[in-house]
PDB file of C-alpha atoms and ligand atoms in Angstrom:
ATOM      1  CA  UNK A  38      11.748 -18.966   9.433  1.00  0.00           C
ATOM      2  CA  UNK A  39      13.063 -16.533  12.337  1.00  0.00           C
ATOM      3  CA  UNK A  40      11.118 -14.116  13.622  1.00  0.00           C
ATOM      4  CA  UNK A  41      13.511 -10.403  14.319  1.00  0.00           C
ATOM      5  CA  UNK A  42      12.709  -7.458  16.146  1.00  0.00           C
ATOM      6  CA  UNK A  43      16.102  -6.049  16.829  1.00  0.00           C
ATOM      7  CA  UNK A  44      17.542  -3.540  14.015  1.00  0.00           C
ATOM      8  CA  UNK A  45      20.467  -5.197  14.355  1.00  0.00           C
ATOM      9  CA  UNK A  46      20.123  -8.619  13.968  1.00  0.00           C
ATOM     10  CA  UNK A  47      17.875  -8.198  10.716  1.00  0.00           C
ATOM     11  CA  UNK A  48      21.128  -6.515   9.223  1.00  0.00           C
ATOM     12  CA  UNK A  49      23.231  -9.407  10.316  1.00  0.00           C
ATOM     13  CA  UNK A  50      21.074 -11.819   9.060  1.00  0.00           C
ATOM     14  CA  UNK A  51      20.500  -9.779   4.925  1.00  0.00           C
ATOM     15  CA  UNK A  52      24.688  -9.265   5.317  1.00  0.00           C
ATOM     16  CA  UNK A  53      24.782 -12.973   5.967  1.00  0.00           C
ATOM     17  CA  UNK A  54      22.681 -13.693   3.097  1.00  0.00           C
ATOM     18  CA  UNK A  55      24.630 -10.975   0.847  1.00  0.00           C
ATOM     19  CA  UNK A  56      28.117 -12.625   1.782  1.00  0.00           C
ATOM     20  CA  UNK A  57      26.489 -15.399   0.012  1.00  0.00           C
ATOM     21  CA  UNK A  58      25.654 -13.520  -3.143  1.00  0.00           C
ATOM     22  CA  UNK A  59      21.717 -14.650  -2.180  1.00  0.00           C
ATOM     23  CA  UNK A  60      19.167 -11.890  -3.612  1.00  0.00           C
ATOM     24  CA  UNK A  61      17.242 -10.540  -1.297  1.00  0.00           C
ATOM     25  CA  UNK A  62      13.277  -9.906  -1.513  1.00  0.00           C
ATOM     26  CA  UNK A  63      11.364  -7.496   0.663  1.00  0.00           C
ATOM     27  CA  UNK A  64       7.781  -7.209   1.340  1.00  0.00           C
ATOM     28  CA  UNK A  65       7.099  -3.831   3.862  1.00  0.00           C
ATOM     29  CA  UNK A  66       3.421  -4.618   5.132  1.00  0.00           C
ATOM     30  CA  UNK A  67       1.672  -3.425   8.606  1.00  0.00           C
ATOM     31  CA  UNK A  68       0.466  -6.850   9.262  1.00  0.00           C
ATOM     32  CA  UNK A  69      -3.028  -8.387   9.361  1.00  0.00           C
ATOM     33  CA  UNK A  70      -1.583 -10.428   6.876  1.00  0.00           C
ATOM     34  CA  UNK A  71      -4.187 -11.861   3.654  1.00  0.00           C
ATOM     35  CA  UNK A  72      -4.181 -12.704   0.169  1.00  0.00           C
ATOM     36  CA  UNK A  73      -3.153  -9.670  -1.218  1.00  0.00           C
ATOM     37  CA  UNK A  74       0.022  -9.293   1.163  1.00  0.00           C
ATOM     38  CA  UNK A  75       0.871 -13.066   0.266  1.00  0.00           C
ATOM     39  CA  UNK A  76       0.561 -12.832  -3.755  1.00  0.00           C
ATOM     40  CA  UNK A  77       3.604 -10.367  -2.842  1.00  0.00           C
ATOM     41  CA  UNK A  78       5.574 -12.998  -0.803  1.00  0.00           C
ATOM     42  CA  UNK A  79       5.172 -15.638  -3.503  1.00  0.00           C
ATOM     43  CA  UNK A  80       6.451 -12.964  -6.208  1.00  0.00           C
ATOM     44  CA  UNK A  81       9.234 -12.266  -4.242  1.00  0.00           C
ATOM     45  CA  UNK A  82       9.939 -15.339  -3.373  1.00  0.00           C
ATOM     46  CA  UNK A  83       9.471 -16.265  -7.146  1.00  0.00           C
ATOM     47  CA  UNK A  84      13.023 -13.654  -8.126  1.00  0.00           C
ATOM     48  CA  UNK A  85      14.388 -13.998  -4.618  1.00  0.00           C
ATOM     49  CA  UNK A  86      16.960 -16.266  -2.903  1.00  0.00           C
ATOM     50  CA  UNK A  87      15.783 -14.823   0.283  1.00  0.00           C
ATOM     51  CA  UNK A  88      12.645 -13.060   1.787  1.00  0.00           C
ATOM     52  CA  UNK A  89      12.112 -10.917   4.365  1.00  0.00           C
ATOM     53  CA  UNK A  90       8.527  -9.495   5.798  1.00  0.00           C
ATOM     54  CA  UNK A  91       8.752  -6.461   8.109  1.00  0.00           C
ATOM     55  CA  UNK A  92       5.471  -5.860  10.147  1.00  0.00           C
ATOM     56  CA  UNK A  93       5.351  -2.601  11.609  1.00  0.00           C
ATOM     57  CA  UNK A  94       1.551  -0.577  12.098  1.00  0.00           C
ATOM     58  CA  UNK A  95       3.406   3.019  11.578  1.00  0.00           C
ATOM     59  CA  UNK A  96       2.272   5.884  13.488  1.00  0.00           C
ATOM     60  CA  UNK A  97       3.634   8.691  11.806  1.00  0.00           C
ATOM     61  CA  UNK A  98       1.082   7.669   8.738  1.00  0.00           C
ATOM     62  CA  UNK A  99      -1.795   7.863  10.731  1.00  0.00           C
ATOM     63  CA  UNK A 100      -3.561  11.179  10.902  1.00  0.00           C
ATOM     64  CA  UNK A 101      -4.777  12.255  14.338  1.00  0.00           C
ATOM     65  CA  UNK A 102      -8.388  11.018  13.672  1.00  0.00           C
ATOM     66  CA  UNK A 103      -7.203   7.797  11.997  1.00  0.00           C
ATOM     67  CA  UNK A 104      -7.640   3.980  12.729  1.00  0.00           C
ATOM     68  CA  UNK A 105      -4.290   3.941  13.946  1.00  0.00           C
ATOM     69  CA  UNK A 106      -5.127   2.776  17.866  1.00  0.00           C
ATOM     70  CA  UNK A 107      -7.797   0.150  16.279  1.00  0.00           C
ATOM     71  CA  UNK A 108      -5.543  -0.981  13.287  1.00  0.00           C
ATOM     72  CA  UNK A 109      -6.126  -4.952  13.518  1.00  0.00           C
ATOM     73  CA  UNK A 110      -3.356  -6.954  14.386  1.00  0.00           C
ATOM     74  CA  UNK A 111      -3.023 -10.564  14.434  1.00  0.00           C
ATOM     75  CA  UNK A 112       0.859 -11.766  14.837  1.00  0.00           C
ATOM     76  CA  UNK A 113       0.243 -15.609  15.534  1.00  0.00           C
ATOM     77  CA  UNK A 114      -1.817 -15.825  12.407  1.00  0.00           C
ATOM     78  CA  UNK A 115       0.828 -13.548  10.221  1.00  0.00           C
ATOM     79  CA  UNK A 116       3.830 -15.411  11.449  1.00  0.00           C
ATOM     80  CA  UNK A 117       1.684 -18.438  10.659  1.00  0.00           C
ATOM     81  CA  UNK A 118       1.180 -17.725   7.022  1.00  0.00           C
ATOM     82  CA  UNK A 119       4.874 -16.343   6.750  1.00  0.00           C
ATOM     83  CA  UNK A 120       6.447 -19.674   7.569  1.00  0.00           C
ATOM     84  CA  UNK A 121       3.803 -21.659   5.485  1.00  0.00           C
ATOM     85  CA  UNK A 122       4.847 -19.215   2.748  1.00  0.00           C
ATOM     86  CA  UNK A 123       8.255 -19.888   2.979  1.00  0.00           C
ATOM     87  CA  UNK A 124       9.269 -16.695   4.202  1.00  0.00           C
ATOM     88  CA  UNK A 125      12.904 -16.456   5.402  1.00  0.00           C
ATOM     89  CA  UNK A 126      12.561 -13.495   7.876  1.00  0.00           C
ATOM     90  CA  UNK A 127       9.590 -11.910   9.763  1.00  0.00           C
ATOM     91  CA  UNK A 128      11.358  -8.592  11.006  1.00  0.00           C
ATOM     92  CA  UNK A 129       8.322  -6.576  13.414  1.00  0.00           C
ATOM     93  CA  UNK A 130      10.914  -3.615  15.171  1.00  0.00           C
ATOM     94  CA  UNK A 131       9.355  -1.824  17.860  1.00  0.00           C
ATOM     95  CA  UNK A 132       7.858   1.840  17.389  1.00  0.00           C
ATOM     96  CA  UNK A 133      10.643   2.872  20.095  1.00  0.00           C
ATOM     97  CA  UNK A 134      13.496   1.354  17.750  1.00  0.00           C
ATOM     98  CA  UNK A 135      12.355   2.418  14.678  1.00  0.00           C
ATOM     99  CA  UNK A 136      11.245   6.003  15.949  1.00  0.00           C
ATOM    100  CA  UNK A 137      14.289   6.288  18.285  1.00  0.00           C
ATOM    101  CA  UNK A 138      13.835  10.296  19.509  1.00  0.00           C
ATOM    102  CA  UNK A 139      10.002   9.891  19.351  1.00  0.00           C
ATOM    103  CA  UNK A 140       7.250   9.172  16.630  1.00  0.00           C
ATOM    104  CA  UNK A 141       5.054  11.830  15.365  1.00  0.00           C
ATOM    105  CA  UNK A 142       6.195  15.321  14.109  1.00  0.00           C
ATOM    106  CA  UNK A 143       8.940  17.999  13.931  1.00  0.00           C
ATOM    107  CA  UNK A 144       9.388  19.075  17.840  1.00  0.00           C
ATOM    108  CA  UNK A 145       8.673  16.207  19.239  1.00  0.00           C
ATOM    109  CA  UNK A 146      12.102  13.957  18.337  1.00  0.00           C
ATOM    110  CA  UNK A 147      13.169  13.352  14.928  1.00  0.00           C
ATOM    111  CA  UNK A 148      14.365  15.679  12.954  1.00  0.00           C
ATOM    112  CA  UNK A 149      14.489  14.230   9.615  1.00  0.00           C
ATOM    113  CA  UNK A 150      11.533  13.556   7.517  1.00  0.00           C
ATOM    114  CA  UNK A 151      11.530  12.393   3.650  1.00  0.00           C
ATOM    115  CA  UNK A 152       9.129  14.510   2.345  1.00  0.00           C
ATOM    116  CA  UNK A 153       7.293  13.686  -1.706  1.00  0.00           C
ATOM    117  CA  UNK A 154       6.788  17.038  -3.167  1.00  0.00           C
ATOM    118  CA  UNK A 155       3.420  18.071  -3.097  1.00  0.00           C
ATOM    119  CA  UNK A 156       2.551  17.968  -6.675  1.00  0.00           C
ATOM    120  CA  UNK A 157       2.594  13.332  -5.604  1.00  0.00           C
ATOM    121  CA  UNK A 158       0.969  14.217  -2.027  1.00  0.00           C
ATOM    122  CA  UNK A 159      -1.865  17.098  -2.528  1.00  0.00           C
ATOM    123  CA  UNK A 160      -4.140  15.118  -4.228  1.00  0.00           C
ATOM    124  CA  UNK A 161      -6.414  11.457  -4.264  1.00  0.00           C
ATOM    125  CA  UNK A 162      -5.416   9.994  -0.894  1.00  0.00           C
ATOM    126  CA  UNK A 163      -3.383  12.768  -0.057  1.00  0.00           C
ATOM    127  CA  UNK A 164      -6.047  15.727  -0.008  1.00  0.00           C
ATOM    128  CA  UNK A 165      -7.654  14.136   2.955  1.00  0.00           C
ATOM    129  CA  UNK A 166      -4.900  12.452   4.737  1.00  0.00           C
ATOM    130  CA  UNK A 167      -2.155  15.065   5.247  1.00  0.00           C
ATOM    131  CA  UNK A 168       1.314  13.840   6.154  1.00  0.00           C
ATOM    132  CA  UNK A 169       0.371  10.434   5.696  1.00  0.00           C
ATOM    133  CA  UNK A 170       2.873  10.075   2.405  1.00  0.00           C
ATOM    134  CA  UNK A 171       5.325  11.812   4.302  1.00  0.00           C
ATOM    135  CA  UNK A 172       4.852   8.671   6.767  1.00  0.00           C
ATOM    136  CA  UNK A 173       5.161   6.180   4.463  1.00  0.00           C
ATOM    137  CA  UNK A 174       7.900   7.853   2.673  1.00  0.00           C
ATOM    138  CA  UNK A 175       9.557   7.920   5.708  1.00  0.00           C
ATOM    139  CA  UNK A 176       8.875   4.723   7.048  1.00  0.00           C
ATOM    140  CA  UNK A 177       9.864   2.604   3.791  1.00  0.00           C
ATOM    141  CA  UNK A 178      12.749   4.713   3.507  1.00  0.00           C
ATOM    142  CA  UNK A 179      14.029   3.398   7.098  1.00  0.00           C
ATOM    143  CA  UNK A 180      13.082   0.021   6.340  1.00  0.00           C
ATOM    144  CA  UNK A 181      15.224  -0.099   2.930  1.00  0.00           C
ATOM    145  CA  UNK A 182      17.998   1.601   5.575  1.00  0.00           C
ATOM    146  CA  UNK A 183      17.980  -1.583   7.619  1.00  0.00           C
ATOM    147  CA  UNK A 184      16.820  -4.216   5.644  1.00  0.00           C
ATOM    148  CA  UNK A 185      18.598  -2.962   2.156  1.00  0.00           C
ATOM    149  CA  UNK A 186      17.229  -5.630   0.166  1.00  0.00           C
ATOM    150  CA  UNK A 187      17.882  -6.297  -3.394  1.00  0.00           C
ATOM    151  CA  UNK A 188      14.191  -6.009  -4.684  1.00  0.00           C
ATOM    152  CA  UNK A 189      10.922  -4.173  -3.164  1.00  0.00           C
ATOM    153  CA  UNK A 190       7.627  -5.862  -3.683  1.00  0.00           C
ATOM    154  CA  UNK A 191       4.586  -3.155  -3.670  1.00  0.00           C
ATOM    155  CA  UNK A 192       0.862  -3.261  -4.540  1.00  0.00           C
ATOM    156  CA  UNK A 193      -0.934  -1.751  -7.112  1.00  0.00           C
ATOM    157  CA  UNK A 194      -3.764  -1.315  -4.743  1.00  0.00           C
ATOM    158  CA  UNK A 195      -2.059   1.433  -2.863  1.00  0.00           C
ATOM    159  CA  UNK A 196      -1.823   3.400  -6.507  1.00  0.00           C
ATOM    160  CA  UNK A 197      -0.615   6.567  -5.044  1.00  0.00           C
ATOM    161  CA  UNK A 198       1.961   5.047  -2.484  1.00  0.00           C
ATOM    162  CA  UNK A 199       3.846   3.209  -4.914  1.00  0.00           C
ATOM    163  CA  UNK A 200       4.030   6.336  -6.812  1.00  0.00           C
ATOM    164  CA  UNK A 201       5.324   8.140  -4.086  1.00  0.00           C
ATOM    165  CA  UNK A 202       8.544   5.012  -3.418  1.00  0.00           C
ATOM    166  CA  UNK A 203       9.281   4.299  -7.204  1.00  0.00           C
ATOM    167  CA  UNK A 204       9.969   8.345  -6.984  1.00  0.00           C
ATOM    168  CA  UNK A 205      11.804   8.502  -3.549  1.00  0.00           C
ATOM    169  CA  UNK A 206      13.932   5.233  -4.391  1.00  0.00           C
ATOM    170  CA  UNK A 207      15.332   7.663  -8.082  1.00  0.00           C
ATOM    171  CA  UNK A 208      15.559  10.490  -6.052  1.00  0.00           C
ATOM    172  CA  UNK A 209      17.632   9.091  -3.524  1.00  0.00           C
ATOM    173  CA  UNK A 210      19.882   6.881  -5.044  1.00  0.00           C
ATOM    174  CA  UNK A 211      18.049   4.289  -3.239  1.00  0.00           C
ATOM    175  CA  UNK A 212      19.747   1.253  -4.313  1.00  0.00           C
ATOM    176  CA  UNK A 213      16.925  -0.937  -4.648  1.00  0.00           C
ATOM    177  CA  UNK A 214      14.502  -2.287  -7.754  1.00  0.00           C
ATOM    178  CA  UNK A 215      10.617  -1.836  -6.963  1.00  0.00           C
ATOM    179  CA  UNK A 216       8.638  -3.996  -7.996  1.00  0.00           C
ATOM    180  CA  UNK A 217       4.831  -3.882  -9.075  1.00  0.00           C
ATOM    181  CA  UNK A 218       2.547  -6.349  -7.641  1.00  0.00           C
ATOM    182  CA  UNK A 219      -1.484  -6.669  -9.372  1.00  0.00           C
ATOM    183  CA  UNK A 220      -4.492  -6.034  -6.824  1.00  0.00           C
ATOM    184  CA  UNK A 221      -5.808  -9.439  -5.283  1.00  0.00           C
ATOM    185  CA  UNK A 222      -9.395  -9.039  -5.508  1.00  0.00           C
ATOM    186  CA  UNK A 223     -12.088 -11.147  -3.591  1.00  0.00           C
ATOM    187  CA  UNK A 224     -14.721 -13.422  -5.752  1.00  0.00           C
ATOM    188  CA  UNK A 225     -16.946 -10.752  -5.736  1.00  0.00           C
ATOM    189  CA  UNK A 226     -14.188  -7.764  -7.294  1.00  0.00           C
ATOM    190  CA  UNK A 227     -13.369  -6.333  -4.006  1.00  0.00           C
ATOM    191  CA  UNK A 228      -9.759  -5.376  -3.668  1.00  0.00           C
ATOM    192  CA  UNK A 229      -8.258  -7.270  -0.587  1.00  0.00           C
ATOM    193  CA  UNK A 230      -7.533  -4.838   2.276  1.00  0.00           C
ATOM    194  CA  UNK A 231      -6.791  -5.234   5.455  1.00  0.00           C
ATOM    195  CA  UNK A 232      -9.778  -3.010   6.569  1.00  0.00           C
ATOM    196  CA  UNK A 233     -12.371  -4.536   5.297  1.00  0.00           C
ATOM    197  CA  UNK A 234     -12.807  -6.575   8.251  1.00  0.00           C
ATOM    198  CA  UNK A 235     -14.374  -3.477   9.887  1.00  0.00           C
ATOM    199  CA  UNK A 236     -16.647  -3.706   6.821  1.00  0.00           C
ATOM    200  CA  UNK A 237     -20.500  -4.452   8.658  1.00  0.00           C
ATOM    201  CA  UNK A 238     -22.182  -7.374   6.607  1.00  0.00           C
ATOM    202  CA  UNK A 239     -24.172  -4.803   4.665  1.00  0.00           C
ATOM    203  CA  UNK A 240     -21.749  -2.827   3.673  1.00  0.00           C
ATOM    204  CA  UNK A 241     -19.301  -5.727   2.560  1.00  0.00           C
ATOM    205  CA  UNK A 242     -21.823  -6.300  -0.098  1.00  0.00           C
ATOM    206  CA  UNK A 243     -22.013  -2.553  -0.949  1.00  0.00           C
ATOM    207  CA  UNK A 244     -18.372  -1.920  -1.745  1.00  0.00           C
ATOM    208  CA  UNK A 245     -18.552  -4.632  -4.327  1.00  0.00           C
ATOM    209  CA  UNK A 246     -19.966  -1.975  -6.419  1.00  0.00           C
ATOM    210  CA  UNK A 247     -16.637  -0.198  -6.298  1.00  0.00           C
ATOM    211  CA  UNK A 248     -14.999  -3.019  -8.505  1.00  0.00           C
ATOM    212  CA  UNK A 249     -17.969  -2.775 -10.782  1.00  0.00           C
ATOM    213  CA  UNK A 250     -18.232   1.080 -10.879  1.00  0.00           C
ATOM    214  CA  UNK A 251     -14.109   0.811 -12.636  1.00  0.00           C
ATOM    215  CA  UNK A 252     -15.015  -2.135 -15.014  1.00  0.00           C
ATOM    216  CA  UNK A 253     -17.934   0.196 -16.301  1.00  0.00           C
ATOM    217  CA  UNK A 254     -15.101   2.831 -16.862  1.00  0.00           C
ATOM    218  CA  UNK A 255     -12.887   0.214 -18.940  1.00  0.00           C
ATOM    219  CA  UNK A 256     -15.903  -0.176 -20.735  1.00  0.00           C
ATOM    220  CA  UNK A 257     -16.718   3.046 -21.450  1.00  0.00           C
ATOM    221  CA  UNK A 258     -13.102   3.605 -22.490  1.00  0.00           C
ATOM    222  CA  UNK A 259     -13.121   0.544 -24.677  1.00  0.00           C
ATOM    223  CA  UNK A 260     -16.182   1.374 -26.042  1.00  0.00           C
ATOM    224  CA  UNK A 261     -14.194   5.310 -27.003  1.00  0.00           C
ATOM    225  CA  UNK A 262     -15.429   7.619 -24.560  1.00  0.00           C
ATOM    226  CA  UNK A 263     -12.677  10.458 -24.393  1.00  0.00           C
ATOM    227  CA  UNK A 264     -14.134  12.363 -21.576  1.00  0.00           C
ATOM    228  CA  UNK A 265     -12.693  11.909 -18.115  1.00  0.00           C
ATOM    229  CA  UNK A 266     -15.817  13.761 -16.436  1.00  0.00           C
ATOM    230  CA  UNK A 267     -18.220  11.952 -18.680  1.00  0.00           C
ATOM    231  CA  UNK A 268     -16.886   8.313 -17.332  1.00  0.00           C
ATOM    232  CA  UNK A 269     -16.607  10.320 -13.739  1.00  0.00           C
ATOM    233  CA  UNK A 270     -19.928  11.333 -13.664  1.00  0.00           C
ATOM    234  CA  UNK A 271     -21.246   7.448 -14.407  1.00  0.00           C
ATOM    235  CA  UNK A 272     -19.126   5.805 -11.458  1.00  0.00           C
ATOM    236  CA  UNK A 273     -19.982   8.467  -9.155  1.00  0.00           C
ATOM    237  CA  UNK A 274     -24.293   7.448 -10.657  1.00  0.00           C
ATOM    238  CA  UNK A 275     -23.235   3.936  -9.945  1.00  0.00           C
ATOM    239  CA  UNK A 276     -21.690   4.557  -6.467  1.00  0.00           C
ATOM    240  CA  UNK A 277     -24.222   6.539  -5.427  1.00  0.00           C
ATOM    241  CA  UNK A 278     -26.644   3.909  -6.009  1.00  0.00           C
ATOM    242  CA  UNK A 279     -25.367   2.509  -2.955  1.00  0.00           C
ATOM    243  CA  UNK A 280     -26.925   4.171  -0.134  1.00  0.00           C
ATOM    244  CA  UNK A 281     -24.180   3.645   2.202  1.00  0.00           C
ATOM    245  CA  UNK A 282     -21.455   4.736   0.097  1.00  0.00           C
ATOM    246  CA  UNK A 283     -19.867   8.203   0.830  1.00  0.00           C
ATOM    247  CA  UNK A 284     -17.549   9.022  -2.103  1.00  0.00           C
ATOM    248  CA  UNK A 285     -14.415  10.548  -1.728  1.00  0.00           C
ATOM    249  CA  UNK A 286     -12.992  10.919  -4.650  1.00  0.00           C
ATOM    250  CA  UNK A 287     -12.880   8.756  -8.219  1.00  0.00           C
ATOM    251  CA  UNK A 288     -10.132  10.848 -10.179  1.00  0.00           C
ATOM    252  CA  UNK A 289      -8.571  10.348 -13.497  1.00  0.00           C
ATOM    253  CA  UNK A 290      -5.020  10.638 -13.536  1.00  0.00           C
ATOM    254  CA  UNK A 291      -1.867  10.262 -15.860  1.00  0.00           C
ATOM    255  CA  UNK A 292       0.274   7.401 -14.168  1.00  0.00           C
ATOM    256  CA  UNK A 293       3.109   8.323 -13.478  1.00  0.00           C
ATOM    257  CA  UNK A 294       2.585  12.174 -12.561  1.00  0.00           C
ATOM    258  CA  UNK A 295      -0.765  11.565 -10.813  1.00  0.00           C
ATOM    259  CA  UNK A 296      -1.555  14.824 -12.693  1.00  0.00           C
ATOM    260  CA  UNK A 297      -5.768  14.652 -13.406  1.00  0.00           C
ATOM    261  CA  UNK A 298      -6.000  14.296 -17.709  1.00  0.00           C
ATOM    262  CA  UNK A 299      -8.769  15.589 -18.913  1.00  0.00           C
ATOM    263  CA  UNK A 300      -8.673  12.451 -21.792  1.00  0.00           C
ATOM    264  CA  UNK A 301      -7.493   9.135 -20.438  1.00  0.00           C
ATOM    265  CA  UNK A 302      -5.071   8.135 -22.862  1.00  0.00           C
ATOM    266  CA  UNK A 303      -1.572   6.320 -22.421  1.00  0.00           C
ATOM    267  CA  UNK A 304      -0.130   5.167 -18.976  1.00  0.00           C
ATOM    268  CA  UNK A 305      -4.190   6.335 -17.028  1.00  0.00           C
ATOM    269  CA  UNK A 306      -5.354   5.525 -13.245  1.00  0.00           C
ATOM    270  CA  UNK A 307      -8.583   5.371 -12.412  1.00  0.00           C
ATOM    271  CA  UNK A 308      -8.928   5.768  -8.919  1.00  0.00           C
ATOM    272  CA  UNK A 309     -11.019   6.027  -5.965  1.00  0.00           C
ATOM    273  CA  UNK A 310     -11.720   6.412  -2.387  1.00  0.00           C
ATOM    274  CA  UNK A 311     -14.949   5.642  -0.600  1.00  0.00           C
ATOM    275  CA  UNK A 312     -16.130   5.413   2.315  1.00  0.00           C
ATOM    276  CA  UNK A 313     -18.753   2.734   3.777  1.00  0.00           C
ATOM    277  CA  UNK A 314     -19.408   4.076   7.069  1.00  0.00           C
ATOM    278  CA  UNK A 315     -16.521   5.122   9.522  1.00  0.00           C
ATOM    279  CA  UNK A 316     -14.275   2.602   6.874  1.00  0.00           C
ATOM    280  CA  UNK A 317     -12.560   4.089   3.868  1.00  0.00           C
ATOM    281  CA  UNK A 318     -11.756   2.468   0.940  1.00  0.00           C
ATOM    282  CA  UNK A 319      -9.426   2.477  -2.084  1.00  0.00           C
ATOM    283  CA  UNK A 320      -9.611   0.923  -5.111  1.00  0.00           C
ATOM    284  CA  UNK A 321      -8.159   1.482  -8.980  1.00  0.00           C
ATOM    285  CA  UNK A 322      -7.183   0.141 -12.333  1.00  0.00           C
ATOM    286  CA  UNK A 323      -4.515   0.988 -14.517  1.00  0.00           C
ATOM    287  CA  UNK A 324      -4.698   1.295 -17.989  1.00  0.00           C
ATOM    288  CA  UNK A 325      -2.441   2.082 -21.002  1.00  0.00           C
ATOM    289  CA  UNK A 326      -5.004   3.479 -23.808  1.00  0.00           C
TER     290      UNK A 326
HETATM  291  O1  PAF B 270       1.017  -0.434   2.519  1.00  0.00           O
HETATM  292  C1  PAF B 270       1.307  -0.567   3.722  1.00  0.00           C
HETATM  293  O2  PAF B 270       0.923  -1.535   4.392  1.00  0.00           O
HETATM  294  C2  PAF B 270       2.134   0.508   4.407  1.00  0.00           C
HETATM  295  O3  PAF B 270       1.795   1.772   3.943  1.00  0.00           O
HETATM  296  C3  PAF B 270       3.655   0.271   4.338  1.00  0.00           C
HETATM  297  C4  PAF B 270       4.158   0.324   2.886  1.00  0.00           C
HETATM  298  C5  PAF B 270       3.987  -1.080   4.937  1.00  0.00           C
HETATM  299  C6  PAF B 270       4.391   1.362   5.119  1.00  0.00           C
HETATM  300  O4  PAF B 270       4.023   1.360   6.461  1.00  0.00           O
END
């Protein structure tokens, strides 16, 4: 495995690959690398000749208030599981590099921003994080730029981001094939995250109930409830029944549009946000009814 941080040399080493007619998998993550990140390696490296792992914390996704100065990091232990994984290529730029005339906003260096309408951005994560898709749009969008890989492996965890590159990658011409990767979950249902090591040992146990809260909604749905608020009103009861849980939103939403139905029925997310002291969590399952 080689571990990059030059722009250049990354591209050398995908043309290299290329002038071999080798595919080319690519895994974006910010590091703090666990389960979840690595059931993405193995299903690129399951359609892939090659893989490549970029690890970059990016700033310009952090709001002003956000974890971005306490984001854990741990490269000895990612670079670690990388080569055990069989990664090819462990590509971590520096912020200077990859945010040449400065990181954070119009003014202050670049000029150029990929920007998801608002209609993907204004709402779930979105409403309280503003700018942050315009971050990651941004972000993957440069990586694509430099790496341009063959396939893109993304989690279903982050619901709303994957929205937000399957749409930028049609609306640029990006020439790249996304791929869907399931949520990891721990024993207990939660979703893998690299934040819930800030979790205190309390409220670990608490945010199981946010696994539990979305099975009761499957139920519910199985069972033919056809009201969105009705199954919103019981996973915000069962939530709420954890004393430490601060919800921020559990929305029903069409798929694809992330437009709130007021019926779940055909391509549906249910998804939510909550937050177990300063630590905010997302979780959500995807249905076709
Ligand atoms: O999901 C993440 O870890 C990040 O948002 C991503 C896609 C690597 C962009 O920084």
């Amino acid at each position: 495995m080689e571990s990059i941080s030059k722009i250049e040399e990354v591209r050398d080493k995908v043309s290299f690959y290329k002038t071999k007619y080798e595919t080319v998998g690519f895994v974006p993550t910010m590091g703090y690398l666990h389960a979840g990140h690595m059931s993405l390696v193995r299903a690129a490296k399951n359609t892939c000749d090659r893989v490549v792992v970029s690890i970059f914390v990016n700033p310009s996704q952090f709001g002003p208030k956000e974890d971005f100065s306490t984001y854990p990091m741990d490269m000895e232990a990612d670079l670690k599981m990388c080569r055990d994984a069989g990664v090819d290529v462990v590509f971590s730029p520096e912020a200077g590099d990859m945010y040449p005339r400065g990181i954070y906003d119009l003014g202050s260096g670049a000029l150029t921003f990929v920007e998801p309408v608002a209609g993907l951005t204004d709402k779930l994560c979105g409403e309280s994080r503003p700018g942050h898709f315009r971050g990651v749009a941004t972000i993957v969008a440069k990586l694509l730029n430099i790496v341009t890989p063959h396939y893109l492996f993304m989690g279903q965890k982050d619901a709303q981001q994957l929205a937000v590159i399957e749409n930028m990658v049609t609306d640029l011409n990006i020439g790249v094939k996304v791929i869907p990767c399931p949520i990891v979950r721990e024993e207990d249902g939660l979703a893998m995250s690299s934040r819930n090591t800030y979790l205190s040992r309390e409220d670990r146990i608490s945010a199981t109930v946010l696994n539990r809260s979305l099975q009761h909604a499957d139920k519910m749905i199985k069972d033919g409830v056809a009201s969105s608020s009705a199954i919103i009103e019981e996973m915000t009861k069962i939530i709420s029944s954890e004393k430490n849980a601060e919800i921020d939103y559990i929305e029903i939403v069409d798929a694809a549009s992330l437009e709130r139905v007021e019926t779940p029925k055909g391509d549906t997310l249910i998804a939510l946000a909550v937050k177990f002291g300063k630590t905010r969590l997302i979780d959500n399952m995807r249905l076709v009814i």
